[in-house]
mmCIF file of C-alpha atoms and ligand atoms in Angstrom:
data_model
loop_
_atom_site.group_PDB
_atom_site.id
_atom_site.type_symbol
_atom_site.label_atom_id
_atom_site.label_comp_id
_atom_site.label_asym_id
_atom_site.label_seq_id
_atom_site.Cartn_x
_atom_site.Cartn_y
_atom_site.Cartn_z
ATOM 1 C CA MET A 246 6.319 20.304 0.469
ATOM 2 C CA ARG A 247 6.450 20.337 -3.326
ATOM 3 C CA HIS A 248 6.708 16.541 -3.740
ATOM 4 C CA LEU A 249 6.905 13.548 -1.386
ATOM 5 C CA LEU A 250 9.717 11.378 -2.704
ATOM 6 C CA SER A 251 11.659 10.248 0.378
ATOM 7 C CA THR A 252 11.653 10.473 4.171
ATOM 8 C CA GLU A 253 15.409 10.913 4.352
ATOM 9 C CA HIS A 254 15.454 14.702 4.590
ATOM 10 C CA LEU A 255 12.020 15.321 6.089
ATOM 11 C CA GLU A 256 12.324 17.443 9.202
ATOM 12 C CA ARG A 257 10.628 16.474 12.435
ATOM 13 C CA ASN A 258 8.173 19.384 12.359
ATOM 14 C CA VAL A 259 7.057 18.383 8.828
ATOM 15 C CA LEU A 260 6.573 14.744 9.851
ATOM 16 C CA GLU A 261 4.679 15.764 12.979
ATOM 17 C CA ALA A 262 2.423 18.137 11.027
ATOM 18 C CA LEU A 263 1.583 15.366 8.543
ATOM 19 C CA LEU A 264 0.831 12.930 11.379
ATOM 20 C CA ASN A 265 -1.406 15.475 13.126
ATOM 21 C CA GLU A 266 -3.228 16.118 9.865
ATOM 22 C CA ALA A 267 -3.586 12.352 9.343
ATOM 23 C CA ASP A 268 -5.053 12.006 12.847
ATOM 24 C CA ASP A 269 -7.696 14.600 11.919
ATOM 25 C CA PHE A 270 -8.481 12.736 8.692
ATOM 26 C CA ALA A 271 -8.709 9.436 10.612
ATOM 27 C CA GLU A 272 -11.578 11.048 12.539
ATOM 28 C CA VAL A 273 -13.209 12.166 9.263
ATOM 29 C CA LEU A 274 -13.117 8.551 8.087
ATOM 30 C CA THR A 275 -15.177 7.423 11.098
ATOM 31 C CA ARG A 276 -18.105 9.752 10.234
ATOM 32 C CA PRO A 277 -21.316 8.409 8.674
ATOM 33 C CA ILE A 278 -20.346 10.249 5.483
ATOM 34 C CA PRO A 279 -16.528 9.855 5.451
ATOM 35 C CA LYS A 280 -15.852 12.614 2.965
ATOM 36 C CA VAL A 281 -14.836 16.299 2.926
ATOM 37 C CA PRO A 282 -14.823 18.735 -0.022
ATOM 38 C CA ALA A 283 -11.170 19.786 0.439
ATOM 39 C CA LEU A 284 -9.869 18.767 -3.023
ATOM 40 C CA ARG A 285 -13.015 19.230 -5.087
ATOM 41 C CA GLY A 286 -12.035 19.855 -8.720
ATOM 42 C CA LYS A 287 -8.578 18.205 -8.406
ATOM 43 C CA THR A 288 -7.561 14.995 -10.178
ATOM 44 C CA VAL A 289 -5.110 12.439 -8.771
ATOM 45 C CA ALA A 290 -3.470 9.879 -11.088
ATOM 46 C CA THR A 291 -2.207 6.562 -9.725
ATOM 47 C CA MET A 292 0.628 5.279 -11.947
ATOM 48 C CA PHE A 293 1.588 1.808 -10.714
ATOM 49 C CA PHE A 294 4.176 0.076 -12.898
ATOM 50 C CA GLU A 295 4.535 -2.630 -10.184
ATOM 51 C CA PRO A 296 1.769 -4.604 -8.437
ATOM 52 C CA SER A 297 0.042 -3.160 -5.367
ATOM 53 C CA THR A 298 -3.072 -3.791 -3.311
ATOM 54 C CA ARG A 299 -2.736 -1.511 -0.279
ATOM 55 C CA THR A 300 -0.925 1.547 -1.623
ATOM 56 C CA ARG A 301 -2.873 1.954 -4.822
ATOM 57 C CA MET A 302 -6.333 1.343 -3.371
ATOM 58 C CA SER A 303 -5.735 3.504 -0.305
ATOM 59 C CA PHE A 304 -4.518 6.418 -2.444
ATOM 60 C CA GLU A 305 -7.696 6.090 -4.512
ATOM 61 C CA LYS A 306 -9.834 5.962 -1.374
ATOM 62 C CA ALA A 307 -7.911 8.906 0.129
ATOM 63 C CA ALA A 308 -8.414 11.040 -2.988
ATOM 64 C CA LYS A 309 -12.120 10.239 -3.107
ATOM 65 C CA ALA A 310 -12.543 10.980 0.614
ATOM 66 C CA LEU A 311 -11.151 14.454 -0.170
ATOM 67 C CA SER A 312 -13.615 14.769 -3.103
ATOM 68 C CA ALA A 313 -10.871 14.620 -5.756
ATOM 69 C CA ASP A 314 -11.330 12.684 -8.994
ATOM 70 C CA THR A 315 -9.000 9.781 -9.757
ATOM 71 C CA VAL A 316 -7.569 8.252 -12.908
ATOM 72 C CA SER A 317 -5.640 5.031 -12.852
ATOM 73 C CA PHE A 318 -2.852 3.707 -15.088
ATOM 74 C CA SER A 319 -2.271 -0.062 -15.405
ATOM 75 C CA PRO A 320 0.807 -1.182 -17.362
ATOM 76 C CA GLY A 321 -0.714 -4.485 -18.522
ATOM 77 C CA THR A 322 -3.533 -2.763 -20.417
ATOM 78 C CA SER A 323 -1.614 0.351 -21.475
ATOM 79 C CA SER A 324 0.395 1.407 -24.509
ATOM 80 C CA LEU A 325 3.615 0.490 -22.666
ATOM 81 C CA SER A 326 3.211 -2.859 -24.449
ATOM 82 C CA LYS A 327 3.492 -0.947 -27.755
ATOM 83 C CA GLY A 328 6.831 0.532 -26.685
ATOM 84 C CA GLU A 329 5.763 3.869 -25.174
ATOM 85 C CA SER A 330 8.427 5.189 -22.796
ATOM 86 C CA LEU A 331 7.984 6.194 -19.139
ATOM 87 C CA LYS A 332 8.457 9.850 -20.078
ATOM 88 C CA ASP A 333 5.898 9.793 -22.899
ATOM 89 C CA THR A 334 3.466 7.882 -20.696
ATOM 90 C CA ALA A 335 3.834 10.484 -17.932
ATOM 91 C CA LEU A 336 3.506 13.422 -20.350
ATOM 92 C CA THR A 337 0.429 11.812 -21.915
ATOM 93 C CA VAL A 338 -1.386 11.323 -18.608
ATOM 94 C CA HIS A 339 -0.370 14.830 -17.520
ATOM 95 C CA ALA A 340 -1.816 16.284 -20.730
ATOM 96 C CA MET A 341 -5.242 14.924 -19.761
ATOM 97 C CA GLY A 342 -5.235 17.399 -16.902
ATOM 98 C CA VAL A 343 -4.102 15.712 -13.695
ATOM 99 C CA ASP A 344 -2.995 17.681 -10.649
ATOM 100 C CA LEU A 345 -0.846 15.077 -8.858
ATOM 101 C CA MET A 346 0.697 11.702 -9.703
ATOM 102 C CA VAL A 347 1.399 8.801 -7.369
ATOM 103 C CA VAL A 348 4.098 6.636 -8.950
ATOM 104 C CA ARG A 349 5.314 3.129 -8.188
ATOM 105 C CA HIS A 350 8.137 1.760 -10.340
ATOM 106 C CA LYS A 351 10.731 -0.995 -10.072
ATOM 107 C CA ALA A 352 13.499 1.435 -11.020
ATOM 108 C CA THR A 353 15.104 3.377 -8.181
ATOM 109 C CA GLY A 354 14.704 7.093 -8.837
ATOM 110 C CA ALA A 355 11.800 6.872 -11.298
ATOM 111 C CA PRO A 356 9.606 9.286 -9.246
ATOM 112 C CA TRP A 357 12.472 11.829 -9.245
ATOM 113 C CA ARG A 358 12.510 11.711 -13.067
ATOM 114 C CA LEU A 359 8.775 12.404 -13.193
ATOM 115 C CA ALA A 360 9.315 15.318 -10.818
ATOM 116 C CA GLU A 361 11.820 16.737 -13.350
ATOM 117 C CA TRP A 362 9.570 16.206 -16.368
ATOM 118 C CA LEU A 363 6.262 17.437 -14.934
ATOM 119 C CA ASP A 364 5.244 20.615 -13.115
ATOM 120 C CA ILE A 365 2.816 18.884 -10.720
ATOM 121 C CA PRO A 366 3.436 17.253 -7.313
ATOM 122 C CA ILE A 367 4.770 13.678 -7.450
ATOM 123 C CA VAL A 368 4.328 11.159 -4.640
ATOM 124 C CA ASN A 369 6.625 8.167 -4.513
ATOM 125 C CA GLY A 370 4.451 5.077 -4.067
ATOM 126 C CA GLY A 371 7.572 2.871 -3.943
ATOM 127 C CA ASP A 372 10.669 2.909 -6.179
ATOM 128 C CA GLY A 373 12.655 -0.326 -6.360
ATOM 129 C CA ALA A 374 14.359 -1.079 -3.042
ATOM 130 C CA HIS A 375 14.807 2.616 -2.350
ATOM 131 C CA GLN A 376 11.910 4.537 -0.718
ATOM 132 C CA HIS A 377 8.213 4.187 0.168
ATOM 133 C CA PRO A 378 7.534 7.345 2.191
ATOM 134 C CA THR A 379 3.766 7.056 2.672
ATOM 135 C CA GLN A 380 4.255 3.559 4.141
ATOM 136 C CA ALA A 381 6.530 5.129 6.758
ATOM 137 C CA LEU A 382 3.942 7.816 7.506
ATOM 138 C CA LEU A 383 1.147 5.309 8.050
ATOM 139 C CA ASP A 384 3.430 3.161 10.190
ATOM 140 C CA CYS A 385 4.478 6.114 12.364
ATOM 141 C CA LEU A 386 0.811 7.145 12.664
ATOM 142 C CA THR A 387 -0.089 3.635 13.828
ATOM 143 C CA ILE A 388 2.713 3.631 16.429
ATOM 144 C CA LYS A 389 1.786 7.141 17.602
ATOM 145 C CA GLN A 390 -1.846 6.102 18.072
ATOM 146 C CA ARG A 391 -0.761 3.084 20.152
ATOM 147 C CA PHE A 392 1.990 4.660 22.288
ATOM 148 C CA GLY A 393 1.234 8.412 22.108
ATOM 149 C CA SER A 394 4.627 9.189 20.568
ATOM 150 C CA LEU A 395 7.655 7.498 19.001
ATOM 151 C CA GLU A 396 10.021 9.338 21.319
ATOM 152 C CA GLY A 397 12.143 6.857 23.297
ATOM 153 C CA LEU A 398 10.614 3.701 21.789
ATOM 154 C CA THR A 399 12.850 0.818 20.707
ATOM 155 C CA ILE A 400 11.840 -0.525 17.299
ATOM 156 C CA ALA A 401 13.387 -3.545 15.568
ATOM 157 C CA ILE A 402 13.042 -3.809 11.783
ATOM 158 C CA VAL A 403 13.554 -7.489 11.070
ATOM 159 C CA GLY A 404 14.390 -9.404 7.912
ATOM 160 C CA ASP A 405 15.148 -8.491 4.317
ATOM 161 C CA ILE A 406 16.343 -4.943 4.880
ATOM 162 C CA ARG A 407 18.645 -5.035 1.875
ATOM 163 C CA HIS A 408 15.746 -5.183 -0.598
ATOM 164 C CA SER A 409 13.246 -3.124 1.412
ATOM 165 C CA ARG A 410 12.093 0.380 0.458
ATOM 166 C CA VAL A 411 9.786 0.174 3.481
ATOM 167 C CA ALA A 412 12.801 -0.221 5.782
ATOM 168 C CA ARG A 413 14.698 2.658 4.181
ATOM 169 C CA SER A 414 11.738 5.021 4.579
ATOM 170 C CA ASN A 415 10.886 3.875 8.098
ATOM 171 C CA ILE A 416 14.445 4.110 9.403
ATOM 172 C CA PHE A 417 14.639 7.838 8.704
ATOM 173 C CA ALA A 418 11.070 8.686 9.754
ATOM 174 C CA MET A 419 11.211 6.678 13.000
ATOM 175 C CA ALA A 420 14.649 7.971 13.986
ATOM 176 C CA THR A 421 13.668 11.583 13.216
ATOM 177 C CA LEU A 422 10.632 11.144 15.483
ATOM 178 C CA GLY A 423 12.870 10.024 18.357
ATOM 179 C CA ALA A 424 12.797 6.210 18.213
ATOM 180 C CA LYS A 425 15.829 3.957 18.613
ATOM 181 C CA VAL A 426 15.904 1.713 15.518
ATOM 182 C CA ILE A 427 17.613 -1.694 15.503
ATOM 183 C CA LEU A 428 18.035 -3.536 12.198
ATOM 184 C CA VAL A 429 17.894 -7.313 12.707
ATOM 185 C CA GLY A 430 18.724 -9.870 10.045
ATOM 186 C CA PRO A 431 21.399 -12.131 8.626
ATOM 187 C CA PRO A 432 24.430 -10.257 7.230
ATOM 188 C CA THR A 433 23.392 -11.235 3.698
ATOM 189 C CA LEU A 434 20.061 -9.393 4.067
ATOM 190 C CA LEU A 435 21.545 -6.212 5.525
ATOM 191 C CA PRO A 436 22.793 -3.466 3.218
ATOM 192 C CA ILE A 437 26.471 -2.593 3.205
ATOM 193 C CA ASP A 438 25.748 1.127 3.659
ATOM 194 C CA SER A 439 23.767 0.813 6.924
ATOM 195 C CA GLU A 440 26.670 2.343 8.890
ATOM 196 C CA ALA A 441 25.634 5.736 7.519
ATOM 197 C CA TRP A 442 22.092 5.332 8.883
ATOM 198 C CA PRO A 443 20.710 6.299 12.332
ATOM 199 C CA VAL A 444 20.486 2.640 13.459
ATOM 200 C CA THR A 445 22.234 -0.123 15.348
ATOM 201 C CA VAL A 446 22.516 -3.629 13.890
ATOM 202 C CA SER A 447 21.980 -7.086 15.378
ATOM 203 C CA HIS A 448 22.136 -10.498 13.735
ATOM 204 C CA ASP A 449 20.335 -12.204 16.627
ATOM 205 C CA LEU A 450 16.603 -11.559 17.094
ATOM 206 C CA ASP A 451 16.500 -13.571 20.326
ATOM 207 C CA GLU A 452 19.135 -11.320 21.855
ATOM 208 C CA VAL A 453 17.078 -8.102 21.433
ATOM 209 C CA LEU A 454 13.535 -9.489 21.757
ATOM 210 C CA GLU A 455 12.920 -8.503 25.368
ATOM 211 C CA VAL A 456 13.804 -4.800 25.022
ATOM 212 C CA LEU A 457 11.522 -4.059 22.074
ATOM 213 C CA ASP A 458 8.374 -1.925 21.985
ATOM 214 C CA VAL A 459 7.714 -2.605 18.286
ATOM 215 C CA VAL A 460 8.793 -5.541 16.130
ATOM 216 C CA TYR A 461 8.463 -4.536 12.475
ATOM 217 C CA LEU A 462 8.665 -7.642 10.293
ATOM 218 C CA LEU A 463 9.562 -7.587 6.610
ATOM 219 C CA ARG A 464 8.702 -10.004 3.847
ATOM 220 C CA VAL A 465 11.621 -11.789 2.199
ATOM 221 C CA GLN A 466 11.518 -10.206 -1.273
ATOM 222 C CA THR A 467 12.126 -13.199 -3.509
ATOM 223 C CA GLU A 468 11.292 -11.054 -6.574
ATOM 224 C CA ARG A 469 14.349 -8.873 -5.784
ATOM 225 C CA GLY A 470 16.674 -11.783 -4.962
ATOM 226 C CA GLY A 471 16.055 -11.924 -1.196
ATOM 227 C CA GLY A 472 15.330 -15.654 -1.163
ATOM 228 C CA SER A 473 18.665 -16.667 -2.656
ATOM 229 C CA VAL A 474 20.959 -15.487 0.145
ATOM 230 C CA PHE A 475 20.086 -18.001 2.889
ATOM 231 C CA PRO A 476 19.800 -21.801 2.713
ATOM 232 C CA SER A 477 16.004 -22.231 3.080
ATOM 233 C CA LEU A 478 12.858 -20.441 4.219
ATOM 234 C CA SER A 479 12.531 -22.819 7.180
ATOM 235 C CA GLU A 480 16.038 -21.879 8.326
ATOM 236 C CA TYR A 481 15.107 -18.189 7.975
ATOM 237 C CA THR A 482 11.976 -18.749 10.089
ATOM 238 C CA ALA A 483 13.943 -20.607 12.740
ATOM 239 C CA ARG A 484 16.324 -17.675 13.203
ATOM 240 C CA TYR A 485 14.259 -14.588 12.330
ATOM 241 C CA GLY A 486 10.575 -15.545 12.205
ATOM 242 C CA MET A 487 8.104 -14.106 14.754
ATOM 243 C CA THR A 488 6.917 -17.489 15.949
ATOM 244 C CA SER A 489 4.429 -17.960 18.803
ATOM 245 C CA GLU A 490 7.371 -18.868 21.052
ATOM 246 C CA ARG A 491 9.180 -15.607 20.329
ATOM 247 C CA PHE A 492 5.933 -13.619 20.572
ATOM 248 C CA ALA A 493 5.428 -14.996 24.100
ATOM 249 C CA ARG A 494 8.815 -13.568 25.115
ATOM 250 C CA LEU A 495 7.977 -10.004 24.056
ATOM 251 C CA ARG A 496 7.124 -7.366 26.644
ATOM 252 C CA PRO A 497 3.378 -7.442 27.433
ATOM 253 C CA ASP A 498 2.744 -4.089 25.722
ATOM 254 C CA ALA A 499 4.980 -4.728 22.702
ATOM 255 C CA VAL A 500 3.326 -4.833 19.275
ATOM 256 C CA VAL A 501 4.041 -6.525 15.962
ATOM 257 C CA MET A 502 3.793 -4.738 12.607
ATOM 258 C CA HIS A 503 4.165 -5.753 8.970
ATOM 259 C CA PRO A 504 3.705 -3.658 5.802
ATOM 260 C CA GLY A 505 2.063 -6.513 3.891
ATOM 261 C CA PRO A 506 1.762 -8.641 1.962
ATOM 262 C CA MET A 507 2.597 -11.161 4.715
ATOM 263 C CA ASN A 508 4.053 -14.593 4.182
ATOM 264 C CA ARG A 509 2.305 -16.326 7.082
ATOM 265 C CA GLY A 510 4.401 -19.114 8.494
ATOM 266 C CA VAL A 511 7.648 -17.546 7.240
ATOM 267 C CA GLU A 512 8.419 -14.142 8.803
ATOM 268 C CA ILE A 513 5.239 -14.095 10.948
ATOM 269 C CA GLY A 514 3.350 -16.965 12.584
ATOM 270 C CA HIS A 515 -0.329 -17.480 11.727
ATOM 271 C CA ASP A 516 -1.462 -16.888 15.325
ATOM 272 C CA VAL A 517 0.824 -13.878 15.746
ATOM 273 C CA ALA A 518 -0.571 -12.222 12.616
ATOM 274 C CA ASP A 519 -4.112 -12.482 14.045
ATOM 275 C CA ASP A 520 -3.264 -11.498 17.631
ATOM 276 C CA GLU A 521 -4.675 -8.314 19.198
ATOM 277 C CA ARG A 522 -1.089 -7.020 19.431
ATOM 278 C CA SER A 523 -0.586 -7.381 15.683
ATOM 279 C CA LEU A 524 -1.254 -3.937 14.151
ATOM 280 C CA VAL A 525 -1.268 -5.150 10.543
ATOM 281 C CA LEU A 526 -4.867 -4.194 9.769
ATOM 282 C CA ALA A 527 -4.619 -0.938 11.749
ATOM 283 C CA GLN A 528 -1.693 -0.072 9.464
ATOM 284 C CA VAL A 529 -3.889 -0.659 6.418
ATOM 285 C CA THR A 530 -6.700 1.452 7.875
ATOM 286 C CA ASN A 531 -4.273 4.266 8.681
ATOM 287 C CA GLY A 532 -2.928 4.185 5.129
ATOM 288 C CA VAL A 533 -6.014 6.043 3.944
ATOM 289 C CA ALA A 534 -5.744 8.852 6.522
ATOM 290 C CA ALA A 535 -1.969 9.203 6.072
ATOM 291 C CA ARG A 536 -2.384 9.483 2.294
ATOM 292 C CA MET A 537 -5.207 12.000 2.714
ATOM 293 C CA ALA A 538 -2.773 14.155 4.705
ATOM 294 C CA VAL A 539 -0.158 13.927 1.944
ATOM 295 C CA LEU A 540 -2.612 14.738 -0.870
ATOM 296 C CA PHE A 541 -4.087 17.603 1.143
ATOM 297 C CA ASP A 542 -0.654 19.051 1.883
ATOM 298 C CA LEU A 543 0.620 18.799 -1.704
ATOM 299 C CA LEU A 544 -2.527 20.057 -3.404
ATOM 300 C CA GLY A 545 -3.074 22.922 -0.982
ATOM 301 C CA GLY A 546 -6.604 21.886 -0.194
ATOM 302 C CA ASP A 547 -9.194 24.132 1.398
ATOM 303 C CA ASP A 548 -9.463 23.928 5.165
ATOM 304 C CA VAL A 549 -11.714 21.027 6.104
ATOM 305 C CA ALA A 550 -12.846 22.355 9.488
HETATM 306 N N1 CP C 642 2.782 -2.233 1.826
HETATM 307 C C1 CP C 642 2.587 -2.103 0.487
HETATM 308 O O1 CP C 642 3.230 -1.268 -0.183
HETATM 309 O O2 CP C 642 1.644 -2.929 -0.016
HETATM 310 P P1 CP C 642 1.200 -3.014 -1.554
HETATM 311 O O3 CP C 642 2.396 -3.539 -2.326
HETATM 312 O O4 CP C 642 0.027 -3.938 -1.590
HETATM 313 O O5 CP C 642 0.879 -1.621 -2.016
#
């Protein structure tokens, strides 16, 4: 790989190699000294033009666990407020001597522009409602650890799919790895182009509940207009929320996932979020190992064996 911008055209052998590498790094992270010298001398820049807790911090932790240095850009305290453009900002940070940039931006396609402007690997840390490929990797890693493989699993992605970069990345990664993906949500929260995707669609969560291995819940993205297309949050919860009642109807080995941040009491019940079959915190933990695999792959690190 030269960059990691999208999961849409990632081949199965590439995804599987990244997941195997991530599994190895997950073991590294359990050691008393959770660090290897693989990327010593490299510098990773995190360029987050939108808020983040999980993605930004886990990339920083991943880089440090590989012995890379990190530099961090924050728009609120940067010269963006003086009118500096995205391109000049990227060129400026690059000129300091960074080897890889992780970019999150509200504009779809922004990481592709950086990949044109700069001759270093770019990782998409989330662009608008378009793609969030490392989220899909950590989610597939979490499912693989629980079930052994994604092959033959039935996974429902539930909620605000229209505004979700997480959904777009997961659909392609999960389907490529052999899962059957069902998109579940009201018509107003489903994209019009979903017919071109490797998915089936349902508007009734209760109808599919009992065949699912994984229920992947999405936050309603009010900041992208997701809250304005149904009458009220309580109506949304009544039809699409993972309440305790719905959770009790799932198969005994089925699990619940969520990329965070969660809106407890809306798309996921308080008790469900804290249940042993909620993998939310395992997803966060796996974010570090999955991102180590991506950094290692893109920066051609030394073998860590
Ligand atoms: N899942 C996710 O991308 O979380 P953050 O916005 O906190 O990075």
